[in-house]
């Protein structure tokens, strides 16, 4: 299985901050990488696909980059509604695997 | 707008079979473009991909899990289902159904999730 490792596991930030979350794959996955946002008691919401493409309706302050094994999710100016847990996911190879999550608080 | 809704029992006894259904509205599950997927999340933990079904490609499961899972689809009802037999407390989790878009496992739409507790 491809292991996905996110860092940090938790992150303290303030409204207006620029935030970056990193995701590393245990082997190359090209750009088959997605990011999801999950708020407490809610289902995950898709944010980014193929590493850098914004899902429809997602604010432009979210961006993604990377290829191969190293990826980042950046929030350019943190808003109150962005405090949540973020997961990366590889979908190059079965089984599909997720990172352990980064809690933004 | 595509919507997915899980349904099933919230409480299952150990050793019994868990059956969950995902009802899809706003689109046909018979479309060849999508992978209909199950994911679970134990309380306070991360996401675990269980498997997916495609109208012509069939099913793919997570080999890291046991072979107790079965995913099926009923195109006449626009539903797909998850069966898990011989459940234990370790299967207690929120179970989500989701749609994998454009022949990939990028999960663009998710159900709200259903909590399943395994307890006697």
PDB file of C-alpha atoms in Angstrom:
ATOM      1  CA  UNK A   1       0.000   0.000   0.000  1.00  0.00           C
ATOM      2  CA  UNK A   2       1.092   3.575  -0.593  1.00  0.00           C
ATOM      3  CA  UNK A   3       1.537   5.362   2.733  1.00  0.00           C
ATOM      4  CA  UNK A   4       0.499   8.995   2.923  1.00  0.00           C
ATOM      5  CA  UNK A   5       2.111  11.080   5.653  1.00  0.00           C
ATOM      6  CA  UNK A   6       0.881  14.538   6.499  1.00  0.00           C
ATOM      7  CA  UNK A   7       2.688  17.190   8.471  1.00  0.00           C
ATOM      8  CA  UNK A   8       2.066  18.704  10.815  1.00  0.00           C
ATOM      9  CA  UNK A   9      -0.567  16.598  12.572  1.00  0.00           C
ATOM     10  CA  UNK A  10      -1.977  19.735  14.117  1.00  0.00           C
ATOM     11  CA  UNK A  11      -1.445  23.394  13.482  1.00  0.00           C
ATOM     12  CA  UNK A  12      -2.398  26.490  15.423  1.00  0.00           C
ATOM     13  CA  UNK A  13      -3.126  29.512  13.286  1.00  0.00           C
ATOM     14  CA  UNK A  14      -5.104  32.735  13.282  1.00  0.00           C
ATOM     15  CA  UNK A  15      -7.530  34.355  10.897  1.00  0.00           C
ATOM     16  CA  UNK A  16      -5.600  35.974   8.086  1.00  0.00           C
ATOM     17  CA  UNK A  17      -2.599  33.653   8.355  1.00  0.00           C
ATOM     18  CA  UNK A  18      -1.095  31.867   5.389  1.00  0.00           C
ATOM     19  CA  UNK A  19      -1.139  28.148   6.144  1.00  0.00           C
ATOM     20  CA  UNK A  20       0.673  25.284   4.431  1.00  0.00           C
ATOM     21  CA  UNK A  21       0.081  21.586   4.998  1.00  0.00           C
ATOM     22  CA  UNK A  22       2.411  18.976   3.548  1.00  0.00           C
ATOM     23  CA  UNK A  23       1.619  15.486   2.320  1.00  0.00           C
ATOM     24  CA  UNK A  24       4.254  12.929   1.358  1.00  0.00           C
ATOM     25  CA  UNK A  25       3.624   9.677  -0.482  1.00  0.00           C
ATOM     26  CA  UNK A  26       5.759   6.596   0.134  1.00  0.00           C
ATOM     27  CA  UNK A  27       6.162   6.189  -3.621  1.00  0.00           C
ATOM     28  CA  UNK A  28       5.532   8.320  -6.664  1.00  0.00           C
ATOM     29  CA  UNK A  29       1.890   8.996  -7.501  1.00  0.00           C
ATOM     30  CA  UNK A  30       2.271  11.561 -10.270  1.00  0.00           C
ATOM     31  CA  UNK A  31      -0.440  14.120  -9.557  1.00  0.00           C
ATOM     32  CA  UNK A  32      -3.103  11.631  -8.435  1.00  0.00           C
ATOM     33  CA  UNK A  33      -3.563  13.497  -5.183  1.00  0.00           C
ATOM     34  CA  UNK A  34      -6.692  15.009  -3.646  1.00  0.00           C
ATOM     35  CA  UNK A  35      -7.350  17.145  -0.594  1.00  0.00           C
ATOM     36  CA  UNK A  36     -10.450  17.079   1.590  1.00  0.00           C
ATOM     37  CA  UNK A  37     -11.729  19.249   4.426  1.00  0.00           C
ATOM     38  CA  UNK A  38     -13.687  17.764   7.319  1.00  0.00           C
ATOM     39  CA  UNK A  39     -15.467  19.738   9.998  1.00  0.00           C
ATOM     40  CA  UNK A  40     -16.631  18.128  13.243  1.00  0.00           C
ATOM     41  CA  UNK A  41     -19.638  15.848  12.842  1.00  0.00           C
ATOM     42  CA  UNK A  42     -19.634  16.419   9.068  1.00  0.00           C
ATOM     43  CA  UNK A  43     -18.672  14.399   6.021  1.00  0.00           C
ATOM     44  CA  UNK A  44     -15.442  15.273   4.239  1.00  0.00           C
ATOM     45  CA  UNK A  45     -15.734  17.869   1.495  1.00  0.00           C
ATOM     46  CA  UNK A  46     -13.628  17.717  -1.640  1.00  0.00           C
ATOM     47  CA  UNK A  47     -11.282  20.657  -2.186  1.00  0.00           C
ATOM     48  CA  UNK A  48      -8.601  19.812  -4.744  1.00  0.00           C
ATOM     49  CA  UNK A  49      -8.022  17.056  -7.299  1.00  0.00           C
ATOM     50  CA  UNK A  50      -5.031  16.070  -9.405  1.00  0.00           C
ATOM     51  CA  UNK A  51      -2.852  17.925  -6.930  1.00  0.00           C
ATOM     52  CA  UNK A  52      -3.663  21.456  -8.019  1.00  0.00           C
ATOM     53  CA  UNK A  53      -7.148  21.677  -9.508  1.00  0.00           C
ATOM     54  CA  UNK A  54      -9.770  23.436  -7.418  1.00  0.00           C
ATOM     55  CA  UNK A  55     -13.087  21.643  -7.064  1.00  0.00           C
ATOM     56  CA  UNK A  56     -16.047  23.722  -8.202  1.00  0.00           C
ATOM     57  CA  UNK A  57     -17.261  26.124  -5.533  1.00  0.00           C
ATOM     58  CA  UNK A  58     -14.090  26.015  -3.442  1.00  0.00           C
ATOM     59  CA  UNK A  59     -12.717  29.477  -2.595  1.00  0.00           C
ATOM     60  CA  UNK A  60      -9.618  30.569  -4.463  1.00  0.00           C
ATOM     61  CA  UNK A  61      -7.687  31.061  -1.224  1.00  0.00           C
ATOM     62  CA  UNK A  62      -7.160  27.285  -1.337  1.00  0.00           C
ATOM     63  CA  UNK A  63      -4.426  26.011  -3.620  1.00  0.00           C
ATOM     64  CA  UNK A  64      -2.483  22.811  -4.095  1.00  0.00           C
ATOM     65  CA  UNK A  65       0.834  21.935  -5.641  1.00  0.00           C
ATOM     66  CA  UNK A  66       3.301  19.118  -6.053  1.00  0.00           C
ATOM     67  CA  UNK A  67       3.893  15.948  -7.981  1.00  0.00           C
ATOM     68  CA  UNK A  68       5.601  12.625  -7.452  1.00  0.00           C
ATOM     69  CA  UNK A  69       5.889  12.202  -3.703  1.00  0.00           C
ATOM     70  CA  UNK A  70       5.638  15.694  -2.199  1.00  0.00           C
ATOM     71  CA  UNK A  71       2.524  17.836  -2.125  1.00  0.00           C
ATOM     72  CA  UNK A  72       1.247  20.920  -0.353  1.00  0.00           C
ATOM     73  CA  UNK A  73      -2.101  22.475   0.428  1.00  0.00           C
ATOM     74  CA  UNK A  74      -1.976  26.217   1.025  1.00  0.00           C
ATOM     75  CA  UNK A  75      -4.635  28.513   2.421  1.00  0.00           C
ATOM     76  CA  UNK A  76      -3.571  32.015   1.516  1.00  0.00           C
ATOM     77  CA  UNK A  77      -5.579  33.913   4.125  1.00  0.00           C
ATOM     78  CA  UNK A  78      -7.237  31.798   6.767  1.00  0.00           C
ATOM     79  CA  UNK A  79     -10.943  32.452   7.347  1.00  0.00           C
ATOM     80  CA  UNK A  80     -12.965  31.412  10.417  1.00  0.00           C
ATOM     81  CA  UNK A  81     -14.761  28.707   8.458  1.00  0.00           C
ATOM     82  CA  UNK A  82     -11.444  27.079   7.485  1.00  0.00           C
ATOM     83  CA  UNK A  83     -10.738  25.682  10.948  1.00  0.00           C
ATOM     84  CA  UNK A  84     -11.150  21.965  10.291  1.00  0.00           C
ATOM     85  CA  UNK A  85      -9.196  18.768   9.681  1.00  0.00           C
ATOM     86  CA  UNK A  86      -7.596  18.304   6.264  1.00  0.00           C
ATOM     87  CA  UNK A  87      -6.810  14.970   4.606  1.00  0.00           C
ATOM     88  CA  UNK A  88      -4.770  14.153   1.558  1.00  0.00           C
ATOM     89  CA  UNK A  89      -5.606  11.078  -0.517  1.00  0.00           C
ATOM     90  CA  UNK A  90      -3.749   9.244  -3.246  1.00  0.00           C
ATOM     91  CA  UNK A  91      -5.798   7.682  -5.997  1.00  0.00           C
ATOM     92  CA  UNK A  92      -3.118   6.392  -8.315  1.00  0.00           C
ATOM     93  CA  UNK A  93      -3.098   2.847  -6.988  1.00  0.00           C
ATOM     94  CA  UNK A  94      -5.438   0.547  -5.112  1.00  0.00           C
ATOM     95  CA  UNK A  95      -5.999   0.470  -2.252  1.00  0.00           C
ATOM     96  CA  UNK A  96      -6.819   4.156  -2.124  1.00  0.00           C
ATOM     97  CA  UNK A  97      -5.139   5.627   0.958  1.00  0.00           C
ATOM     98  CA  UNK A  98      -5.502   8.782   3.008  1.00  0.00           C
ATOM     99  CA  UNK A  99      -3.116  10.751   5.146  1.00  0.00           C
ATOM    100  CA  UNK A 100      -3.700  10.719   8.885  1.00  0.00           C
ATOM    101  CA  UNK A 101      -5.128  14.242   8.838  1.00  0.00           C
ATOM    102  CA  UNK A 102      -3.982  17.706   9.877  1.00  0.00           C
ATOM    103  CA  UNK A 103      -6.096  19.489  12.450  1.00  0.00           C
ATOM    104  CA  UNK A 104      -6.126  23.226  11.958  1.00  0.00           C
ATOM    105  CA  UNK A 105      -7.030  25.011  15.163  1.00  0.00           C
TER     106      UNK A 105
ATOM    107  CA  UNK B   1     -26.823  18.348  -7.901  1.00  0.00           C
ATOM    108  CA  UNK B   2     -25.845  14.815  -6.973  1.00  0.00           C
ATOM    109  CA  UNK B   3     -26.792  13.703  -3.486  1.00  0.00           C
ATOM    110  CA  UNK B   4     -25.918  10.504  -1.642  1.00  0.00           C
ATOM    111  CA  UNK B   5     -27.688   9.238   1.457  1.00  0.00           C
ATOM    112  CA  UNK B   6     -26.645   6.284   3.593  1.00  0.00           C
ATOM    113  CA  UNK B   7     -29.197   4.183   5.428  1.00  0.00           C
ATOM    114  CA  UNK B   8     -29.035   1.178   7.681  1.00  0.00           C
ATOM    115  CA  UNK B   9     -29.158   0.053  11.298  1.00  0.00           C
ATOM    116  CA  UNK B  10     -27.281   2.123  13.812  1.00  0.00           C
ATOM    117  CA  UNK B  11     -26.686  -0.843  16.106  1.00  0.00           C
ATOM    118  CA  UNK B  12     -25.518  -4.311  15.161  1.00  0.00           C
ATOM    119  CA  UNK B  13     -24.701  -7.217  17.441  1.00  0.00           C
ATOM    120  CA  UNK B  14     -21.289  -8.887  17.290  1.00  0.00           C
ATOM    121  CA  UNK B  15     -21.022 -11.730  14.748  1.00  0.00           C
ATOM    122  CA  UNK B  16     -24.041 -10.432  12.812  1.00  0.00           C
ATOM    123  CA  UNK B  17     -24.066  -8.973   9.304  1.00  0.00           C
ATOM    124  CA  UNK B  18     -24.124  -5.238   8.723  1.00  0.00           C
ATOM    125  CA  UNK B  19     -26.019  -4.023   5.669  1.00  0.00           C
ATOM    126  CA  UNK B  20     -25.878  -0.420   4.513  1.00  0.00           C
ATOM    127  CA  UNK B  21     -27.440   1.194   1.473  1.00  0.00           C
ATOM    128  CA  UNK B  22     -26.489   4.373  -0.341  1.00  0.00           C
ATOM    129  CA  UNK B  23     -29.261   6.014  -2.335  1.00  0.00           C
ATOM    130  CA  UNK B  24     -28.113   8.310  -5.110  1.00  0.00           C
ATOM    131  CA  UNK B  25     -30.214  11.170  -6.445  1.00  0.00           C
ATOM    132  CA  UNK B  26     -29.483  13.707  -9.161  1.00  0.00           C
ATOM    133  CA  UNK B  27     -27.629  11.222 -11.334  1.00  0.00           C
ATOM    134  CA  UNK B  28     -27.625   7.623 -12.472  1.00  0.00           C
ATOM    135  CA  UNK B  29     -25.340   5.055 -10.872  1.00  0.00           C
ATOM    136  CA  UNK B  30     -25.472   3.224 -14.187  1.00  0.00           C
ATOM    137  CA  UNK B  31     -23.263   5.885 -15.747  1.00  0.00           C
ATOM    138  CA  UNK B  32     -19.919   4.424 -16.700  1.00  0.00           C
ATOM    139  CA  UNK B  33     -18.111   7.516 -15.500  1.00  0.00           C
ATOM    140  CA  UNK B  34     -18.210   6.927 -11.779  1.00  0.00           C
ATOM    141  CA  UNK B  35     -16.872   4.686  -9.050  1.00  0.00           C
ATOM    142  CA  UNK B  36     -19.371   4.237  -6.223  1.00  0.00           C
ATOM    143  CA  UNK B  37     -17.353   3.998  -3.062  1.00  0.00           C
ATOM    144  CA  UNK B  38     -17.540   3.146   0.633  1.00  0.00           C
ATOM    145  CA  UNK B  39     -15.250   4.678   3.263  1.00  0.00           C
ATOM    146  CA  UNK B  40     -15.331   4.386   7.032  1.00  0.00           C
ATOM    147  CA  UNK B  41     -14.024   6.436   9.920  1.00  0.00           C
ATOM    148  CA  UNK B  42     -13.744   5.145  13.482  1.00  0.00           C
ATOM    149  CA  UNK B  43     -14.486   7.760  16.112  1.00  0.00           C
ATOM    150  CA  UNK B  44     -11.673  10.271  16.392  1.00  0.00           C
ATOM    151  CA  UNK B  45      -9.622   8.567  13.686  1.00  0.00           C
ATOM    152  CA  UNK B  46      -8.832   8.936  10.014  1.00  0.00           C
ATOM    153  CA  UNK B  47     -10.494   7.793   6.816  1.00  0.00           C
ATOM    154  CA  UNK B  48     -10.271   4.217   5.578  1.00  0.00           C
ATOM    155  CA  UNK B  49     -11.190   3.276   2.008  1.00  0.00           C
ATOM    156  CA  UNK B  50     -13.239   0.071   1.948  1.00  0.00           C
ATOM    157  CA  UNK B  51     -13.871  -0.434  -1.744  1.00  0.00           C
ATOM    158  CA  UNK B  52     -15.777   0.623  -4.829  1.00  0.00           C
ATOM    159  CA  UNK B  53     -18.057  -0.656  -7.521  1.00  0.00           C
ATOM    160  CA  UNK B  54     -18.331   0.322 -11.169  1.00  0.00           C
ATOM    161  CA  UNK B  55     -21.149  -0.577 -13.506  1.00  0.00           C
ATOM    162  CA  UNK B  56     -18.913  -2.512 -15.891  1.00  0.00           C
ATOM    163  CA  UNK B  57     -15.577  -2.909 -14.096  1.00  0.00           C
ATOM    164  CA  UNK B  58     -17.090  -4.583 -11.055  1.00  0.00           C
ATOM    165  CA  UNK B  59     -15.709  -4.284  -7.555  1.00  0.00           C
ATOM    166  CA  UNK B  60     -12.352  -3.514  -5.980  1.00  0.00           C
ATOM    167  CA  UNK B  61     -11.772  -3.923  -2.265  1.00  0.00           C
ATOM    168  CA  UNK B  62      -9.107  -2.869   0.162  1.00  0.00           C
ATOM    169  CA  UNK B  63      -6.946  -5.979   0.617  1.00  0.00           C
ATOM    170  CA  UNK B  64      -5.654  -4.555   3.885  1.00  0.00           C
ATOM    171  CA  UNK B  65      -9.101  -5.177   5.318  1.00  0.00           C
ATOM    172  CA  UNK B  66     -10.574  -8.601   5.681  1.00  0.00           C
ATOM    173  CA  UNK B  67     -12.597 -10.225   2.951  1.00  0.00           C
ATOM    174  CA  UNK B  68     -15.782  -9.749   4.966  1.00  0.00           C
ATOM    175  CA  UNK B  69     -16.946  -6.836   2.809  1.00  0.00           C
ATOM    176  CA  UNK B  70     -19.241  -7.098  -0.213  1.00  0.00           C
ATOM    177  CA  UNK B  71     -20.337  -4.161  -2.355  1.00  0.00           C
ATOM    178  CA  UNK B  72     -23.228  -4.468  -4.779  1.00  0.00           C
ATOM    179  CA  UNK B  73     -25.459  -2.189  -6.806  1.00  0.00           C
ATOM    180  CA  UNK B  74     -29.144  -2.088  -7.720  1.00  0.00           C
ATOM    181  CA  UNK B  75     -29.498   0.102 -10.778  1.00  0.00           C
ATOM    182  CA  UNK B  76     -33.304  -0.150 -10.729  1.00  0.00           C
ATOM    183  CA  UNK B  77     -33.313   1.640  -7.373  1.00  0.00           C
ATOM    184  CA  UNK B  78     -30.257   3.802  -8.084  1.00  0.00           C
ATOM    185  CA  UNK B  79     -28.629   2.390  -4.974  1.00  0.00           C
ATOM    186  CA  UNK B  80     -25.445   0.625  -4.020  1.00  0.00           C
ATOM    187  CA  UNK B  81     -24.872  -1.361  -0.864  1.00  0.00           C
ATOM    188  CA  UNK B  82     -22.252  -2.557   1.584  1.00  0.00           C
ATOM    189  CA  UNK B  83     -22.463  -5.827   3.462  1.00  0.00           C
ATOM    190  CA  UNK B  84     -20.055  -6.704   6.242  1.00  0.00           C
ATOM    191  CA  UNK B  85     -20.366 -10.076   7.888  1.00  0.00           C
ATOM    192  CA  UNK B  86     -19.150 -11.301  11.272  1.00  0.00           C
ATOM    193  CA  UNK B  87     -18.880  -7.797  12.683  1.00  0.00           C
ATOM    194  CA  UNK B  88     -16.858  -7.026  15.789  1.00  0.00           C
ATOM    195  CA  UNK B  89     -16.454  -3.934  17.938  1.00  0.00           C
ATOM    196  CA  UNK B  90     -13.565  -2.916  15.679  1.00  0.00           C
ATOM    197  CA  UNK B  91     -16.102  -2.287  12.904  1.00  0.00           C
ATOM    198  CA  UNK B  92     -17.758   0.479  14.922  1.00  0.00           C
ATOM    199  CA  UNK B  93     -17.386   3.598  12.782  1.00  0.00           C
ATOM    200  CA  UNK B  94     -19.102   6.211  10.677  1.00  0.00           C
ATOM    201  CA  UNK B  95     -19.645   4.734   7.230  1.00  0.00           C
ATOM    202  CA  UNK B  96     -19.689   7.067   4.236  1.00  0.00           C
ATOM    203  CA  UNK B  97     -20.673   6.471   0.652  1.00  0.00           C
ATOM    204  CA  UNK B  98     -19.129   8.658  -2.017  1.00  0.00           C
ATOM    205  CA  UNK B  99     -18.777   9.081  -5.779  1.00  0.00           C
ATOM    206  CA  UNK B 100     -15.479   8.704  -7.555  1.00  0.00           C
ATOM    207  CA  UNK B 101     -15.492  11.052 -10.503  1.00  0.00           C
ATOM    208  CA  UNK B 102     -14.474  10.595 -14.150  1.00  0.00           C
ATOM    209  CA  UNK B 103     -13.269   7.055 -13.785  1.00  0.00           C
ATOM    210  CA  UNK B 104     -11.018   7.931 -10.868  1.00  0.00           C
ATOM    211  CA  UNK B 105     -11.274   7.671  -7.128  1.00  0.00           C
ATOM    212  CA  UNK B 106     -11.339  11.410  -6.567  1.00  0.00           C
ATOM    213  CA  UNK B 107     -14.361  11.522  -4.301  1.00  0.00           C
ATOM    214  CA  UNK B 108     -16.296  14.588  -5.341  1.00  0.00           C
ATOM    215  CA  UNK B 109     -19.611  13.927  -3.594  1.00  0.00           C
ATOM    216  CA  UNK B 110     -20.094  12.299  -0.190  1.00  0.00           C
ATOM    217  CA  UNK B 111     -23.077  11.171   1.821  1.00  0.00           C
ATOM    218  CA  UNK B 112     -23.543  12.598   5.291  1.00  0.00           C
ATOM    219  CA  UNK B 113     -22.397   9.362   6.884  1.00  0.00           C
ATOM    220  CA  UNK B 114     -24.103   6.881   9.158  1.00  0.00           C
ATOM    221  CA  UNK B 115     -22.827   5.775  12.553  1.00  0.00           C
ATOM    222  CA  UNK B 116     -22.725   2.045  13.055  1.00  0.00           C
ATOM    223  CA  UNK B 117     -22.120   0.706  16.549  1.00  0.00           C
ATOM    224  CA  UNK B 118     -21.316  -2.953  17.118  1.00  0.00           C
ATOM    225  CA  UNK B 119     -22.422  -3.935  20.587  1.00  0.00           C
ATOM    226  CA  UNK B 120     -24.405  -6.626  22.305  1.00  0.00           C
TER     227      UNK B 120
END
